[in-house]
Coordinates of C-alpha atoms in Angstrom, one line a residue:
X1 CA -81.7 37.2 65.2
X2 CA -80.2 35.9 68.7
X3 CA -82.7 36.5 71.4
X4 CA -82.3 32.8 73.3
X5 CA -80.4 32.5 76.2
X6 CA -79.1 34.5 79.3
X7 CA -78.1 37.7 77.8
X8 CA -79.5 40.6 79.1
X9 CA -78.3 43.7 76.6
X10 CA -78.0 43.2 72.9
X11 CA -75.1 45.5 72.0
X12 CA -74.7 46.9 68.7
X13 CA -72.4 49.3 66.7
X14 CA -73.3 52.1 64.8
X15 CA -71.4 53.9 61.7
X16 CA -72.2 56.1 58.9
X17 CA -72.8 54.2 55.8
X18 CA -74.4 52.7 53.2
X19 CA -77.1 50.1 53.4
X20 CA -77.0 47.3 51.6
X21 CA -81.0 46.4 51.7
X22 CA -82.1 49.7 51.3
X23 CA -81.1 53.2 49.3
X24 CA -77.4 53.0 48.1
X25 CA -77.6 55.9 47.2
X26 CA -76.8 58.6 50.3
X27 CA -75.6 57.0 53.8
X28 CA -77.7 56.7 57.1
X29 CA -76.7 55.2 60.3
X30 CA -75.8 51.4 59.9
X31 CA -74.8 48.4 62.5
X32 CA -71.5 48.2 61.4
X33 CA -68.1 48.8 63.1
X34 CA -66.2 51.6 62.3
X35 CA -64.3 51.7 59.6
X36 CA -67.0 50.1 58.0
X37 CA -69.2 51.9 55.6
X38 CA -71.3 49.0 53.9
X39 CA -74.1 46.8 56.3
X40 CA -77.0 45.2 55.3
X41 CA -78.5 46.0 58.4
X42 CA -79.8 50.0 59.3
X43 CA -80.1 51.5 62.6
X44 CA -83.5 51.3 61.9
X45 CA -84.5 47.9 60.4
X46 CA -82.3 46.6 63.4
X47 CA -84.3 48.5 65.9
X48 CA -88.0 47.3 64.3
X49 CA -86.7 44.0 64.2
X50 CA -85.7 43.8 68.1
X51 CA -88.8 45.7 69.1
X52 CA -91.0 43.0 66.9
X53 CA -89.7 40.3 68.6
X54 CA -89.9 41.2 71.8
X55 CA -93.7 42.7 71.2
X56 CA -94.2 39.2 69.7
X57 CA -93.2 37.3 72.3
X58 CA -93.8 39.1 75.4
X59 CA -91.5 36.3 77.7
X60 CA -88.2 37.8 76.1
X61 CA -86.5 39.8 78.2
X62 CA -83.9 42.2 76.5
X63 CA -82.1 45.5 76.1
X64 CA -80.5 47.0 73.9
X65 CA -77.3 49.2 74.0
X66 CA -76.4 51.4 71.5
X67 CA -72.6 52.3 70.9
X68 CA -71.6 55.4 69.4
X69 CA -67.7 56.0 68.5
X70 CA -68.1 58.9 66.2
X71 CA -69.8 62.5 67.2
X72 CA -71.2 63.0 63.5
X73 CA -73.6 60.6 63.7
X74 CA -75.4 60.9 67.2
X75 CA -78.0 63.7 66.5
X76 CA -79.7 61.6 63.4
X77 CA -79.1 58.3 65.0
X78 CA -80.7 59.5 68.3
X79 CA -83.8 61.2 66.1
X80 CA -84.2 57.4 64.2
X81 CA -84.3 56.1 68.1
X82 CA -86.9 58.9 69.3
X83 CA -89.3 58.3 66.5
X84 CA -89.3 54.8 67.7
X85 CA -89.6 55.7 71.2
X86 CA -93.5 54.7 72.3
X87 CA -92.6 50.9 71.0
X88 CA -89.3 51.0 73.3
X89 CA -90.5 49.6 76.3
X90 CA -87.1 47.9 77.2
X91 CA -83.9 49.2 78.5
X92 CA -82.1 51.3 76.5
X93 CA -78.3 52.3 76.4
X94 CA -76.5 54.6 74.7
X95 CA -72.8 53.9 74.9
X96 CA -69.8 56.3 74.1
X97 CA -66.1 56.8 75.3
X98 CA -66.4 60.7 76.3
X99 CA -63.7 61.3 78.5
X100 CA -59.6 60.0 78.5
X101 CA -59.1 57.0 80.3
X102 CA -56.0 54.9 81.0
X103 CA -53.9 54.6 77.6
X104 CA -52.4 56.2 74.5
X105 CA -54.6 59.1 74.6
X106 CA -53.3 60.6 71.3
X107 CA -54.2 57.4 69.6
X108 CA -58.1 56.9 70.9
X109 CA -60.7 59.2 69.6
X110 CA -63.1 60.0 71.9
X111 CA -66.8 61.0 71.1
X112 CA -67.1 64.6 72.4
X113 CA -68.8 64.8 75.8
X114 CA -70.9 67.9 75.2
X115 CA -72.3 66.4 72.0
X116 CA -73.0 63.1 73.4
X117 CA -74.7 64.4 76.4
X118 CA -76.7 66.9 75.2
X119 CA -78.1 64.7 72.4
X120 CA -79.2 62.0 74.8
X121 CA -80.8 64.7 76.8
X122 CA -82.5 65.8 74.2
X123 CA -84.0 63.0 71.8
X124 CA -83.9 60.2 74.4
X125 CA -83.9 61.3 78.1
X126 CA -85.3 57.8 79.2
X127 CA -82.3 56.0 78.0
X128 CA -79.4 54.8 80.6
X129 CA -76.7 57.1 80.1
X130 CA -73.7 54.9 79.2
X131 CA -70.4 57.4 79.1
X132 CA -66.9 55.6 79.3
X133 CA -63.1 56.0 79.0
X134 CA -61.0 56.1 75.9
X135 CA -58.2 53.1 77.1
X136 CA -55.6 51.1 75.8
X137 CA -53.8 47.6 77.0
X138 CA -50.4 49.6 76.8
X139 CA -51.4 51.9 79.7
X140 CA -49.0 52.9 82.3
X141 CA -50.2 53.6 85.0
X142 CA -52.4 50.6 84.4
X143 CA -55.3 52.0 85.9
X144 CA -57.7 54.7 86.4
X145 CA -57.1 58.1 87.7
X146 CA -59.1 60.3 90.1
X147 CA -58.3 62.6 88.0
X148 CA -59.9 60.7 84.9
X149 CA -63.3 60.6 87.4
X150 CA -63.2 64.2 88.3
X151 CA -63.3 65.2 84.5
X152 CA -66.5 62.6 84.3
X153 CA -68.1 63.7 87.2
X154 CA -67.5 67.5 85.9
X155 CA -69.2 66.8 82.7
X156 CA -72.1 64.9 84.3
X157 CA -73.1 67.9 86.3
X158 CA -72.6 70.6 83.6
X159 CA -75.1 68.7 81.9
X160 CA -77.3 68.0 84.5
X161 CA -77.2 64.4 83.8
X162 CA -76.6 62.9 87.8
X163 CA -80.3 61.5 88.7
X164 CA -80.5 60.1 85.5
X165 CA -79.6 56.4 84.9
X166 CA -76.3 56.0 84.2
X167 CA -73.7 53.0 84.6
X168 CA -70.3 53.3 83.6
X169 CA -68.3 51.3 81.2
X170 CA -64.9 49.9 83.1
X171 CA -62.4 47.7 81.5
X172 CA -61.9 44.2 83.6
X173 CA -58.2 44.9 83.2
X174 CA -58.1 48.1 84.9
X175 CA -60.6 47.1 87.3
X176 CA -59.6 45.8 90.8
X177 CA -56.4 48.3 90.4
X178 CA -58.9 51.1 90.5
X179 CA -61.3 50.4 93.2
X180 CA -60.6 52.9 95.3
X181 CA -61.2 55.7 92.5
X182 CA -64.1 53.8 90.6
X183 CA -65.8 53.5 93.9
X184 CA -65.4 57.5 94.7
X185 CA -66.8 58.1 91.0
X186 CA -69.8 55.8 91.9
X187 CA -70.2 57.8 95.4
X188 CA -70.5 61.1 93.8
X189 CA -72.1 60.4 91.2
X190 CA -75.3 58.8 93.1
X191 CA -78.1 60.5 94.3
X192 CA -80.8 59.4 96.8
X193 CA -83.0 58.2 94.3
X194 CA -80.5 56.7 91.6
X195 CA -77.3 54.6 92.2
X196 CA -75.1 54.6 89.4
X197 CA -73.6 51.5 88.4
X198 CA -70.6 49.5 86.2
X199 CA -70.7 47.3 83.1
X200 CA -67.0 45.5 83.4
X201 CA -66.4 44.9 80.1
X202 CA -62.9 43.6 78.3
X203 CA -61.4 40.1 76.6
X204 CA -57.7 41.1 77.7
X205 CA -55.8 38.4 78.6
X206 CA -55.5 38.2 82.2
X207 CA -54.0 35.7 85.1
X208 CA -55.8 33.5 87.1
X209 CA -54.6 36.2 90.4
X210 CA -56.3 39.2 88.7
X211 CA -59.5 37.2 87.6
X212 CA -60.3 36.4 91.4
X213 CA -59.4 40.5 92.2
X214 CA -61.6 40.7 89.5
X215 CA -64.6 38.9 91.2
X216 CA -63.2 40.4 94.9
X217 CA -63.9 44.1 93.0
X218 CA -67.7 43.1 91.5
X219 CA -68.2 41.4 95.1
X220 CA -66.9 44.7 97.1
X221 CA -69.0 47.0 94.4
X222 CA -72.3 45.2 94.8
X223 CA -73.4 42.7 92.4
X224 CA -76.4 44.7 92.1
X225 CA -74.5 47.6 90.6
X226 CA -72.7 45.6 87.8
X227 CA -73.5 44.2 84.4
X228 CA -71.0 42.0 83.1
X229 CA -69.6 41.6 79.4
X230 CA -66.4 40.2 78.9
X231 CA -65.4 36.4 78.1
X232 CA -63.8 36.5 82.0
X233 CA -65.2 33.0 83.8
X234 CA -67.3 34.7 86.4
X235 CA -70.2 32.6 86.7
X236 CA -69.7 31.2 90.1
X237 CA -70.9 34.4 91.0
X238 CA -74.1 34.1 92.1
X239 CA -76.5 36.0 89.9
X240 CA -79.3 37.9 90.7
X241 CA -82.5 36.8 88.1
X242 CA -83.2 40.1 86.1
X243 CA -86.5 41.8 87.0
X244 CA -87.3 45.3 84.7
X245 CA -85.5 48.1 85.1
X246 CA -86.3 50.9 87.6
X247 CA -85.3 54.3 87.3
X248 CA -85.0 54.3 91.6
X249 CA -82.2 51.3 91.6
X250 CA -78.8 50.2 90.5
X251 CA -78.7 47.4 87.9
X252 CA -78.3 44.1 88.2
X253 CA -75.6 41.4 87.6
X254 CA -75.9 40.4 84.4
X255 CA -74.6 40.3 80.9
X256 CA -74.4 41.3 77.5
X257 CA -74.1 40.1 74.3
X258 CA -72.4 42.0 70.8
X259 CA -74.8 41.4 68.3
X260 CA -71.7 41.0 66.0
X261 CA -70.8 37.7 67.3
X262 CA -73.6 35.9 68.5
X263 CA -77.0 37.7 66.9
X264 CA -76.0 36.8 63.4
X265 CA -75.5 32.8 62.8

């Protein structure tokens, strides 16, 4: 596995299927992207093998984010994360796209907010609450809506998640058009103990004009309330070294790899 170099978060699919290595005969949660049913890698033998490296060489420094894009499969891949829980002693995410964003709505499946919520709640409280937006490239408006954030914020207090860690999944394409809404969802959705924060994430295609409002929007946000993971050139932004995660802060500015593209080689 990949565990050299600056990335912070080690992000990784799961899917329902079957694994390869192990029992072909029912499926479990594999690291796989969906529509893929066959891995050779299971949500748990992925998970042992991150926390054996890291409780073998205590100098690492890396999460791990989970991301979910089906509902059936959260409540036994959370319960394969909980029994794992007193060896977790890194950051944890647990990604899904719970509420419509800008785009095609009728062609994005979202993972249903009440499952998703509740189940991280439940099995794995500790973990940073990652909840995004269905989007699309084709949106028009290209942007987010306050309207998008109101249905976000509304879920997060129904579930009593606000106080809990929780950054928020934006796409770089959307970004810097949306400042004005993105920054509202972060006001609210803060408490006095917890800021939450942004992962700008995205490989769109984009000009050299809406790269630099790119960096102007993760300069006006706070580079300490941003990861980073897209391909965008944004290293001459100064980065803060990662220290461990606190419950009391915001994040830092970072970044993350997919485990699909660089863990495997």
């Amino acid at each position: 596995m990949y565990f050299v170099g600056d990335v912070m978060m080690i992000e990784a699919d799961i899917n329902l299927g079957f694994d390869l290595d192990g029992s072909i005969s029912e499926m479990v949660p594999i690291m796989a992207h969906p529509s893929s049913i066959i891995s050779d890698l299971s949500l748990e033998r992925f998970l042992m093998t991150v926390i054996q490296a890291l409780e073998e060489n205590p100098q690492l420094k890396k999460g791990i984010k989970l991301d979910f894009k089906r509902t059936d499969i959260l409540k036994e891949s959370l319960q394969i994360v909980q029994s794992l829980l007193t060896r977790i002693d890194f950051p944890l995410w647990i990604n899904a796209d719970i509420i419509n964003g800008p785009g095609l709505f009728q062609l994005i499946r979202k993972v249903d907010p009440n499952v998703f919520l509740t189940a991280v709640k439940e099995y794995v409280p500790q973990a940073t609450f990652s909840p995004g937006f269905t989007t699309s490239a084709l949106a028009n408006p290209p942007n987010y809506q306050k309207y998008q954030m109101d249905e976000m914020i509304e879920k997060l207090q129904v579930y009593q998640v606000l106080g809990s860690k929780i950054t928020f999944p934006i796409r770089g394409m959307f970004a810097a058009a949306s400042i004005d809404v993105i920054k509202y969802l972060l006001d609210t959705t803060s408490t006095s103990t917890v800021n939450t924060t942004l992962t700008v994430w995205g490989t769109d295609s984009i000009t050299d004009e809406e790269l630099e409002a790119l960096k102007a929007f993760i300069q006006t946000v706070g580079k300490d309330r941003v990861y980073v993971d897209t391909a965008y050139d944004l290293f001459d932004l100064k980065r803060i070294e990662p220290e461990d995660e606190k419950p009391s802060n915001g994040v830092i500015f970072g970044f993350i790899m997919n485990i699909f593209s660089l863990m495997f080689q």
